[in-house]
Amino acid sequence: MENQVLTPHVYWAQRHRELYLRVELSDVQNPAISITENVLHFKAQGHGAKGDNVYEFHLEFLDLVKPEPIYKLTQRQVNITVQKKVSQWWERLTKQEKRPLFLAPDFDRWLDESDAEMELRAKEEERLNKLRLESEGSPETLASLRKGYLFMYNLVQFLGFSWIFVNLTVRFFILGKESFYDTFHSVADMMYFCQMLAVVETINAAIGVTKSPVMPSLIQLLGRNFILFIIFGTMEEMQNKAVVFFVFYLWSIIEIFRYPFYMLACLDMDWKVLTWLRYTVWIPTYPLGCLAEGKLLLVGGLEAAWSAPRAALEAGSLRRLPRVLTTPRERRAAVSLRSAEREAEAHCPDCCSFISVGTVSVIQSIPVFNETGRFSFTLPYPVKIKVRFSFFLQIYLIMLFLGLYINFRHLYKQRRRRYGQKKKKVH
């Protein structure tokens, strides 16, 4: 019994380039750890399964290793790291196929081969990125320039949309409903500026300055600019409509919370109230804005199409309609226009009044553009095909709800990542 060799429990794990061994001995004294002829020799005084004794073991590795083991003593164990001579994955640790009784896998550090390859690839990419950044310039300098640029951009956008929001709010409290009808002439220049500057946000995402996905940003940019520059900018009939107020107001509400959130992110700061608003305000405002845009397509299309018979309609007589508008279908459309306008004008302060007819309104405006031919054009010879503006409205109608779905899905995922319940890891 006196000559019996005591062996400690040893746990092992590996990576492509390294071997890890954990020896279960506490209060280790006088450790002798070495590698000779590809065999690891361990001998030390410590407290193990058989009490305070001298423990030792020998392991012959499956393949060649470097003869300089690195070990670290802790109060409860000895950690040994051995470098492989060739970076590769071993099917087992020892040369002999039968595993020693004292040896077991270290499941706390264990990775399968595919996970280890991913880790190795990530380290290699990190090393290459570090070399690339060192060749281009100091990472701290580049990061500071990037944060400074993004902070200033978000600050300018925040000030622009804040000016629009405050202007519309003050005018509403002073003038009441009367402020609705000259909204475009009051804030259009600032809105033009902010929306043209919003192109930079999409470019930032496309070239990697920000980590935001490109598609949601691009969809929002195209949708808003279509409304602002095509529907509002080219149709004077639309510029004195109350719906302009609601569209501009909803846009500015979204942005006065979004851009300050980005500004604080550039400073690595987090204000919980602002963060909650940034991830919550979009829930009511995005569908309101989308449906408001659908409403203004109806009003804009019918306004342009039926500007001629408006006087006759307001006078209460359909007999004054011009000959081209006297078919039953055209009369019904004209009456539908006036009915929709009266309802909208009667409930302007309530957003739900124009939201409820938003989706149907876009669909109803398409046949009117087909009949009047406004904004339509004919392709040159030899094609000679007439392209109606209603075709673009149909595309926009699809994009409107497709874009709403994509943005909703993107924002919902962001909110869930931020406030969703995190699964606890099971060890």
PDB file of C-alpha atoms in Angstrom, residues 137-392:
ATOM      1  CA  GLY A 137      -4.944  54.442 -38.844  1.00  0.00           C
ATOM      2  CA  SER A 138      -5.569  54.298 -35.132  1.00  0.00           C
ATOM      3  CA  PRO A 139      -8.867  52.543 -34.296  1.00  0.00           C
ATOM      4  CA  GLU A 140      -9.552  55.070 -31.555  1.00  0.00           C
ATOM      5  CA  THR A 141      -9.145  57.966 -33.996  1.00  0.00           C
ATOM      6  CA  LEU A 142     -11.406  56.392 -36.607  1.00  0.00           C
ATOM      7  CA  ALA A 143     -14.026  55.541 -33.992  1.00  0.00           C
ATOM      8  CA  SER A 144     -13.953  59.092 -32.628  1.00  0.00           C
ATOM      9  CA  LEU A 145     -14.355  60.611 -36.100  1.00  0.00           C
ATOM     10  CA  ARG A 146     -17.225  58.249 -36.880  1.00  0.00           C
ATOM     11  CA  LYS A 147     -19.017  59.028 -33.610  1.00  0.00           C
ATOM     12  CA  GLY A 148     -18.489  62.767 -34.065  1.00  0.00           C
ATOM     13  CA  TYR A 149     -19.858  62.685 -37.605  1.00  0.00           C
ATOM     14  CA  LEU A 150     -22.924  60.623 -36.600  1.00  0.00           C
ATOM     15  CA  PHE A 151     -23.568  62.834 -33.566  1.00  0.00           C
ATOM     16  CA  MET A 152     -23.571  66.010 -35.670  1.00  0.00           C
ATOM     17  CA  TYR A 153     -25.775  64.428 -38.357  1.00  0.00           C
ATOM     18  CA  ASN A 154     -28.343  63.244 -35.796  1.00  0.00           C
ATOM     19  CA  LEU A 155     -28.219  66.635 -34.049  1.00  0.00           C
ATOM     20  CA  VAL A 156     -29.012  68.518 -37.281  1.00  0.00           C
ATOM     21  CA  GLN A 157     -31.906  66.162 -38.079  1.00  0.00           C
ATOM     22  CA  PHE A 158     -33.228  66.443 -34.525  1.00  0.00           C
ATOM     23  CA  LEU A 159     -33.165  70.249 -34.655  1.00  0.00           C
ATOM     24  CA  GLY A 160     -34.908  70.250 -38.039  1.00  0.00           C
ATOM     25  CA  PHE A 161     -37.765  67.954 -37.031  1.00  0.00           C
ATOM     26  CA  SER A 162     -38.041  69.664 -33.625  1.00  0.00           C
ATOM     27  CA  TRP A 163     -38.529  72.988 -35.410  1.00  0.00           C
ATOM     28  CA  ILE A 164     -41.318  71.445 -37.498  1.00  0.00           C
ATOM     29  CA  PHE A 165     -42.970  69.847 -34.455  1.00  0.00           C
ATOM     30  CA  VAL A 166     -42.835  73.015 -32.336  1.00  0.00           C
ATOM     31  CA  ASN A 167     -44.016  75.190 -35.237  1.00  0.00           C
ATOM     32  CA  LEU A 168     -47.043  72.981 -35.921  1.00  0.00           C
ATOM     33  CA  THR A 169     -47.886  72.660 -32.221  1.00  0.00           C
ATOM     34  CA  VAL A 170     -47.697  76.401 -31.491  1.00  0.00           C
ATOM     35  CA  ARG A 171     -49.692  77.299 -34.588  1.00  0.00           C
ATOM     36  CA  PHE A 172     -52.374  74.765 -33.662  1.00  0.00           C
ATOM     37  CA  PHE A 173     -52.781  76.196 -30.146  1.00  0.00           C
ATOM     38  CA  ILE A 174     -52.924  79.761 -31.486  1.00  0.00           C
ATOM     39  CA  LEU A 175     -54.978  79.324 -34.669  1.00  0.00           C
ATOM     40  CA  GLY A 176     -56.813  76.061 -34.024  1.00  0.00           C
ATOM     41  CA  LYS A 177     -58.166  74.279 -37.113  1.00  0.00           C
ATOM     42  CA  GLU A 178     -57.208  77.199 -39.329  1.00  0.00           C
ATOM     43  CA  SER A 179     -53.551  76.222 -38.933  1.00  0.00           C
ATOM     44  CA  PHE A 180     -54.193  72.942 -40.770  1.00  0.00           C
ATOM     45  CA  TYR A 181     -54.710  74.496 -44.177  1.00  0.00           C
ATOM     46  CA  ASP A 182     -51.425  76.405 -44.600  1.00  0.00           C
ATOM     47  CA  THR A 183     -49.141  73.814 -42.993  1.00  0.00           C
ATOM     48  CA  PHE A 184     -47.325  73.140 -46.250  1.00  0.00           C
ATOM     49  CA  HIS A 185     -46.444  76.787 -46.865  1.00  0.00           C
ATOM     50  CA  SER A 186     -45.248  77.181 -43.256  1.00  0.00           C
ATOM     51  CA  VAL A 187     -42.888  74.228 -42.870  1.00  0.00           C
ATOM     52  CA  ALA A 188     -42.363  72.748 -46.351  1.00  0.00           C
ATOM     53  CA  ASP A 189     -38.863  74.211 -46.786  1.00  0.00           C
ATOM     54  CA  MET A 190     -37.627  72.646 -43.545  1.00  0.00           C
ATOM     55  CA  MET A 191     -39.296  69.335 -44.377  1.00  0.00           C
ATOM     56  CA  TYR A 192     -37.643  69.366 -47.817  1.00  0.00           C
ATOM     57  CA  PHE A 193     -34.284  69.929 -46.138  1.00  0.00           C
ATOM     58  CA  CYS A 194     -34.742  67.150 -43.559  1.00  0.00           C
ATOM     59  CA  GLN A 195     -35.965  64.606 -46.100  1.00  0.00           C
ATOM     60  CA  MET A 196     -33.150  65.355 -48.542  1.00  0.00           C
ATOM     61  CA  LEU A 197     -30.689  64.986 -45.668  1.00  0.00           C
ATOM     62  CA  ALA A 198     -32.332  61.650 -44.789  1.00  0.00           C
ATOM     63  CA  VAL A 199     -30.696  60.237 -47.936  1.00  0.00           C
ATOM     64  CA  VAL A 200     -27.409  60.357 -45.998  1.00  0.00           C
ATOM     65  CA  GLU A 201     -28.875  57.992 -43.388  1.00  0.00           C
ATOM     66  CA  THR A 202     -29.532  55.329 -46.028  1.00  0.00           C
ATOM     67  CA  ILE A 203     -26.055  55.835 -47.492  1.00  0.00           C
ATOM     68  CA  ASN A 204     -24.515  55.428 -44.024  1.00  0.00           C
ATOM     69  CA  ALA A 205     -26.253  52.070 -43.626  1.00  0.00           C
ATOM     70  CA  ALA A 206     -25.274  50.956 -47.147  1.00  0.00           C
ATOM     71  CA  ILE A 207     -21.545  51.686 -46.760  1.00  0.00           C
ATOM     72  CA  GLY A 208     -21.297  50.346 -43.204  1.00  0.00           C
ATOM     73  CA  VAL A 209     -20.942  53.587 -41.236  1.00  0.00           C
ATOM     74  CA  THR A 210     -23.928  52.419 -39.163  1.00  0.00           C
ATOM     75  CA  LYS A 211     -25.069  48.874 -38.441  1.00  0.00           C
ATOM     76  CA  SER A 212     -28.689  49.602 -39.399  1.00  0.00           C
ATOM     77  CA  PRO A 213     -30.186  47.390 -42.143  1.00  0.00           C
ATOM     78  CA  VAL A 214     -30.501  49.167 -45.477  1.00  0.00           C
ATOM     79  CA  MET A 215     -33.936  47.960 -46.569  1.00  0.00           C
ATOM     80  CA  PRO A 216     -36.134  49.495 -43.799  1.00  0.00           C
ATOM     81  CA  SER A 217     -34.304  52.814 -44.129  1.00  0.00           C
ATOM     82  CA  LEU A 218     -34.617  52.800 -47.927  1.00  0.00           C
ATOM     83  CA  ILE A 219     -38.332  51.938 -47.844  1.00  0.00           C
ATOM     84  CA  GLN A 220     -39.086  54.766 -45.424  1.00  0.00           C
ATOM     85  CA  LEU A 221     -37.004  57.221 -47.463  1.00  0.00           C
ATOM     86  CA  LEU A 222     -38.687  56.368 -50.778  1.00  0.00           C
ATOM     87  CA  GLY A 223     -42.165  56.340 -49.255  1.00  0.00           C
ATOM     88  CA  ARG A 224     -41.838  59.716 -47.571  1.00  0.00           C
ATOM     89  CA  ASN A 225     -40.148  61.388 -50.527  1.00  0.00           C
ATOM     90  CA  PHE A 226     -42.833  60.086 -52.887  1.00  0.00           C
ATOM     91  CA  ILE A 227     -45.468  61.751 -50.720  1.00  0.00           C
ATOM     92  CA  LEU A 228     -43.484  64.948 -50.140  1.00  0.00           C
ATOM     93  CA  PHE A 229     -42.043  65.641 -53.590  1.00  0.00           C
ATOM     94  CA  ILE A 230     -44.634  64.016 -55.900  1.00  0.00           C
ATOM     95  CA  ILE A 231     -47.990  64.270 -54.132  1.00  0.00           C
ATOM     96  CA  PHE A 232     -47.404  67.492 -52.178  1.00  0.00           C
ATOM     97  CA  GLY A 233     -44.741  69.168 -54.289  1.00  0.00           C
ATOM     98  CA  THR A 234     -46.347  68.789 -57.734  1.00  0.00           C
ATOM     99  CA  MET A 235     -50.031  69.157 -56.819  1.00  0.00           C
ATOM    100  CA  GLU A 236     -50.981  72.600 -55.610  1.00  0.00           C
ATOM    101  CA  GLU A 237     -54.469  71.284 -54.829  1.00  0.00           C
ATOM    102  CA  MET A 238     -52.950  69.190 -52.026  1.00  0.00           C
ATOM    103  CA  GLN A 239     -50.935  71.934 -50.361  1.00  0.00           C
ATOM    104  CA  ASN A 240     -53.875  73.464 -48.501  1.00  0.00           C
ATOM    105  CA  LYS A 241     -55.332  70.195 -47.212  1.00  0.00           C
ATOM    106  CA  ALA A 242     -55.579  69.384 -43.499  1.00  0.00           C
ATOM    107  CA  VAL A 243     -54.086  65.954 -44.101  1.00  0.00           C
ATOM    108  CA  VAL A 244     -50.710  67.639 -44.730  1.00  0.00           C
ATOM    109  CA  PHE A 245     -50.695  68.725 -41.083  1.00  0.00           C
ATOM    110  CA  PHE A 246     -51.274  65.200 -39.808  1.00  0.00           C
ATOM    111  CA  VAL A 247     -48.660  63.630 -42.084  1.00  0.00           C
ATOM    112  CA  PHE A 248     -45.977  66.188 -41.146  1.00  0.00           C
ATOM    113  CA  TYR A 249     -46.919  65.996 -37.464  1.00  0.00           C
ATOM    114  CA  LEU A 250     -46.677  62.201 -37.350  1.00  0.00           C
ATOM    115  CA  TRP A 251     -43.338  62.220 -39.155  1.00  0.00           C
ATOM    116  CA  SER A 252     -41.878  64.776 -36.752  1.00  0.00           C
ATOM    117  CA  ILE A 253     -43.150  62.924 -33.648  1.00  0.00           C
ATOM    118  CA  ILE A 254     -41.309  59.785 -34.723  1.00  0.00           C
ATOM    119  CA  GLU A 255     -38.052  61.607 -35.422  1.00  0.00           C
ATOM    120  CA  ILE A 256     -37.852  63.818 -32.311  1.00  0.00           C
ATOM    121  CA  PHE A 257     -37.483  60.622 -30.266  1.00  0.00           C
ATOM    122  CA  ARG A 258     -35.401  58.607 -32.718  1.00  0.00           C
ATOM    123  CA  TYR A 259     -32.578  61.077 -33.386  1.00  0.00           C
ATOM    124  CA  PRO A 260     -31.855  61.963 -29.714  1.00  0.00           C
ATOM    125  CA  PHE A 261     -31.653  58.222 -29.018  1.00  0.00           C
ATOM    126  CA  TYR A 262     -28.990  57.910 -31.729  1.00  0.00           C
ATOM    127  CA  MET A 263     -27.152  60.954 -30.354  1.00  0.00           C
ATOM    128  CA  LEU A 264     -26.894  59.418 -26.880  1.00  0.00           C
ATOM    129  CA  ALA A 265     -25.794  56.116 -28.436  1.00  0.00           C
ATOM    130  CA  CYS A 266     -22.867  57.966 -30.044  1.00  0.00           C
ATOM    131  CA  LEU A 267     -21.850  59.063 -26.548  1.00  0.00           C
ATOM    132  CA  ASP A 268     -22.351  55.535 -25.128  1.00  0.00           C
ATOM    133  CA  MET A 269     -25.166  56.843 -22.943  1.00  0.00           C
ATOM    134  CA  ASP A 270     -28.571  55.337 -22.243  1.00  0.00           C
ATOM    135  CA  TRP A 271     -31.529  57.328 -20.920  1.00  0.00           C
ATOM    136  CA  LYS A 272     -34.187  54.757 -20.039  1.00  0.00           C
ATOM    137  CA  VAL A 273     -37.177  57.030 -20.675  1.00  0.00           C
ATOM    138  CA  LEU A 274     -35.928  58.062 -24.116  1.00  0.00           C
ATOM    139  CA  THR A 275     -35.000  54.466 -24.940  1.00  0.00           C
ATOM    140  CA  TRP A 276     -38.496  53.272 -24.045  1.00  0.00           C
ATOM    141  CA  LEU A 277     -40.080  56.026 -26.151  1.00  0.00           C
ATOM    142  CA  ARG A 278     -37.805  55.238 -29.100  1.00  0.00           C
ATOM    143  CA  TYR A 279     -38.871  51.567 -29.030  1.00  0.00           C
ATOM    144  CA  THR A 280     -42.564  52.288 -28.319  1.00  0.00           C
ATOM    145  CA  VAL A 281     -43.717  55.478 -30.087  1.00  0.00           C
ATOM    146  CA  TRP A 282     -43.532  53.800 -33.504  1.00  0.00           C
ATOM    147  CA  ILE A 283     -46.344  51.375 -32.541  1.00  0.00           C
ATOM    148  CA  PRO A 284     -49.132  53.971 -32.990  1.00  0.00           C
ATOM    149  CA  THR A 285     -47.356  56.479 -35.225  1.00  0.00           C
ATOM    150  CA  TYR A 286     -46.149  54.224 -38.055  1.00  0.00           C
ATOM    151  CA  PRO A 287     -49.596  52.853 -38.982  1.00  0.00           C
ATOM    152  CA  LEU A 288     -51.093  56.330 -38.541  1.00  0.00           C
ATOM    153  CA  GLY A 289     -48.528  57.795 -40.926  1.00  0.00           C
ATOM    154  CA  CYS A 290     -48.973  54.974 -43.437  1.00  0.00           C
ATOM    155  CA  LEU A 291     -52.752  55.245 -43.473  1.00  0.00           C
ATOM    156  CA  ALA A 292     -52.594  59.034 -43.578  1.00  0.00           C
ATOM    157  CA  GLU A 293     -50.489  58.747 -46.725  1.00  0.00           C
ATOM    158  CA  GLY A 294     -53.145  56.471 -48.186  1.00  0.00           C
ATOM    159  CA  LYS A 295     -55.780  59.083 -47.395  1.00  0.00           C
ATOM    160  CA  LEU A 296     -53.888  61.896 -49.086  1.00  0.00           C
ATOM    161  CA  LEU A 297     -53.510  59.814 -52.258  1.00  0.00           C
ATOM    162  CA  LEU A 298     -57.302  59.722 -52.464  1.00  0.00           C
ATOM    163  CA  VAL A 299     -57.706  63.410 -51.819  1.00  0.00           C
ATOM    164  CA  GLY A 300     -54.877  64.358 -54.173  1.00  0.00           C
ATOM    165  CA  GLY A 301     -56.006  62.100 -56.991  1.00  0.00           C
ATOM    166  CA  LEU A 302     -59.647  63.053 -56.858  1.00  0.00           C
ATOM    167  CA  GLU A 303     -58.844  66.726 -56.376  1.00  0.00           C
ATOM    168  CA  ALA A 304     -56.743  66.762 -59.524  1.00  0.00           C
ATOM    169  CA  ALA A 305     -59.257  64.722 -61.477  1.00  0.00           C
ATOM    170  CA  TRP A 306     -62.424  66.585 -60.512  1.00  0.00           C
ATOM    171  CA  SER A 307     -61.298  70.176 -60.100  1.00  0.00           C
ATOM    172  CA  ALA A 308     -63.511  71.196 -63.039  1.00  0.00           C
ATOM    173  CA  PRO A 309     -66.874  70.023 -61.633  1.00  0.00           C
ATOM    174  CA  ARG A 310     -66.119  71.237 -58.089  1.00  0.00           C
ATOM    175  CA  ALA A 311     -68.111  74.445 -58.527  1.00  0.00           C
ATOM    176  CA  ALA A 312     -71.094  72.516 -59.779  1.00  0.00           C
ATOM    177  CA  LEU A 313     -70.922  70.092 -56.877  1.00  0.00           C
ATOM    178  CA  GLU A 314     -70.689  72.874 -54.297  1.00  0.00           C
ATOM    179  CA  ALA A 315     -73.663  74.559 -55.892  1.00  0.00           C
ATOM    180  CA  GLY A 316     -75.614  71.335 -55.359  1.00  0.00           C
ATOM    181  CA  SER A 317     -76.315  70.575 -59.020  1.00  0.00           C
ATOM    182  CA  LEU A 318     -74.844  67.745 -61.073  1.00  0.00           C
ATOM    183  CA  ARG A 319     -76.407  69.183 -64.240  1.00  0.00           C
ATOM    184  CA  ARG A 320     -73.510  71.607 -64.641  1.00  0.00           C
ATOM    185  CA  LEU A 321     -71.001  68.795 -65.031  1.00  0.00           C
ATOM    186  CA  PRO A 322     -69.145  68.885 -68.342  1.00  0.00           C
ATOM    187  CA  ARG A 323     -70.099  66.351 -70.968  1.00  0.00           C
ATOM    188  CA  VAL A 324     -67.046  64.198 -70.303  1.00  0.00           C
ATOM    189  CA  LEU A 325     -68.165  63.628 -66.673  1.00  0.00           C
ATOM    190  CA  THR A 326     -71.807  62.753 -67.163  1.00  0.00           C
ATOM    191  CA  THR A 327     -71.587  58.960 -67.243  1.00  0.00           C
ATOM    192  CA  PRO A 328     -73.113  57.213 -64.211  1.00  0.00           C
ATOM    193  CA  ARG A 329     -69.721  55.950 -63.131  1.00  0.00           C
ATOM    194  CA  GLU A 330     -68.183  59.417 -63.231  1.00  0.00           C
ATOM    195  CA  ARG A 331     -71.133  60.927 -61.360  1.00  0.00           C
ATOM    196  CA  ARG A 332     -70.809  58.326 -58.601  1.00  0.00           C
ATOM    197  CA  ALA A 333     -67.089  59.046 -58.330  1.00  0.00           C
ATOM    198  CA  ALA A 334     -67.750  62.789 -58.120  1.00  0.00           C
ATOM    199  CA  VAL A 335     -70.328  62.329 -55.399  1.00  0.00           C
ATOM    200  CA  SER A 336     -67.943  59.996 -53.557  1.00  0.00           C
ATOM    201  CA  LEU A 337     -65.281  62.715 -53.692  1.00  0.00           C
ATOM    202  CA  ARG A 338     -67.490  65.339 -52.138  1.00  0.00           C
ATOM    203  CA  SER A 339     -68.777  62.949 -49.498  1.00  0.00           C
ATOM    204  CA  ALA A 340     -65.262  61.960 -48.482  1.00  0.00           C
ATOM    205  CA  GLU A 341     -64.137  65.598 -48.366  1.00  0.00           C
ATOM    206  CA  ARG A 342     -67.079  66.665 -46.204  1.00  0.00           C
ATOM    207  CA  GLU A 343     -66.452  63.852 -43.753  1.00  0.00           C
ATOM    208  CA  ALA A 344     -62.750  64.671 -43.554  1.00  0.00           C
ATOM    209  CA  GLU A 345     -63.387  68.383 -43.055  1.00  0.00           C
ATOM    210  CA  ALA A 346     -65.940  67.656 -40.321  1.00  0.00           C
ATOM    211  CA  HIS A 347     -63.517  65.514 -38.289  1.00  0.00           C
ATOM    212  CA  CYS A 348     -60.099  66.977 -39.039  1.00  0.00           C
ATOM    213  CA  PRO A 349     -58.829  67.021 -35.438  1.00  0.00           C
ATOM    214  CA  ASP A 350     -59.509  63.295 -35.085  1.00  0.00           C
ATOM    215  CA  CYS A 351     -56.832  61.231 -36.854  1.00  0.00           C
ATOM    216  CA  CYS A 352     -59.070  58.170 -36.917  1.00  0.00           C
ATOM    217  CA  SER A 353     -61.514  59.867 -39.319  1.00  0.00           C
ATOM    218  CA  PHE A 354     -59.081  59.843 -42.225  1.00  0.00           C
ATOM    219  CA  ILE A 355     -57.344  56.642 -41.134  1.00  0.00           C
ATOM    220  CA  SER A 356     -60.574  54.657 -41.418  1.00  0.00           C
ATOM    221  CA  VAL A 357     -60.874  55.402 -45.137  1.00  0.00           C
ATOM    222  CA  GLY A 358     -57.129  55.374 -45.896  1.00  0.00           C
ATOM    223  CA  THR A 359     -56.718  51.927 -47.402  1.00  0.00           C
ATOM    224  CA  VAL A 360     -59.914  52.018 -49.451  1.00  0.00           C
ATOM    225  CA  SER A 361     -59.157  55.562 -50.556  1.00  0.00           C
ATOM    226  CA  VAL A 362     -56.001  54.601 -52.452  1.00  0.00           C
ATOM    227  CA  ILE A 363     -57.881  51.879 -54.289  1.00  0.00           C
ATOM    228  CA  GLN A 364     -60.723  54.267 -55.141  1.00  0.00           C
ATOM    229  CA  SER A 365     -58.353  56.842 -56.606  1.00  0.00           C
ATOM    230  CA  ILE A 366     -56.836  54.440 -59.158  1.00  0.00           C
ATOM    231  CA  PRO A 367     -59.821  54.345 -61.622  1.00  0.00           C
ATOM    232  CA  VAL A 368     -60.081  58.135 -61.509  1.00  0.00           C
ATOM    233  CA  PHE A 369     -56.493  58.543 -62.690  1.00  0.00           C
ATOM    234  CA  ASN A 370     -57.189  55.978 -65.382  1.00  0.00           C
ATOM    235  CA  GLU A 371     -60.114  58.014 -66.729  1.00  0.00           C
ATOM    236  CA  THR A 372     -58.552  61.463 -66.537  1.00  0.00           C
ATOM    237  CA  GLY A 373     -55.055  60.521 -67.702  1.00  0.00           C
ATOM    238  CA  ARG A 374     -53.346  62.995 -65.396  1.00  0.00           C
ATOM    239  CA  PHE A 375     -49.578  62.416 -65.054  1.00  0.00           C
ATOM    240  CA  SER A 376     -49.802  59.716 -67.748  1.00  0.00           C
ATOM    241  CA  PHE A 377     -47.388  59.548 -70.695  1.00  0.00           C
ATOM    242  CA  THR A 378     -46.879  57.571 -73.901  1.00  0.00           C
ATOM    243  CA  LEU A 379     -43.666  55.708 -74.652  1.00  0.00           C
ATOM    244  CA  PRO A 380     -41.948  56.715 -77.922  1.00  0.00           C
ATOM    245  CA  TYR A 381     -42.062  54.787 -81.198  1.00  0.00           C
ATOM    246  CA  PRO A 382     -42.038  51.832 -81.795  1.00  0.00           C
ATOM    247  CA  VAL A 383     -43.528  50.871 -78.392  1.00  0.00           C
ATOM    248  CA  LYS A 384     -46.259  53.533 -78.242  1.00  0.00           C
ATOM    249  CA  ILE A 385     -47.656  52.237 -74.973  1.00  0.00           C
ATOM    250  CA  LYS A 386     -49.511  54.642 -72.706  1.00  0.00           C
ATOM    251  CA  VAL A 387     -48.247  54.425 -69.142  1.00  0.00           C
ATOM    252  CA  ARG A 388     -50.875  55.633 -66.682  1.00  0.00           C
ATOM    253  CA  PHE A 389     -50.025  57.254 -63.390  1.00  0.00           C
ATOM    254  CA  SER A 390     -52.405  54.824 -61.719  1.00  0.00           C
ATOM    255  CA  PHE A 391     -49.875  52.085 -62.492  1.00  0.00           C
ATOM    256  CA  PHE A 392     -47.368  53.807 -60.203  1.00  0.00           C
TER     257      PHE A 392
END
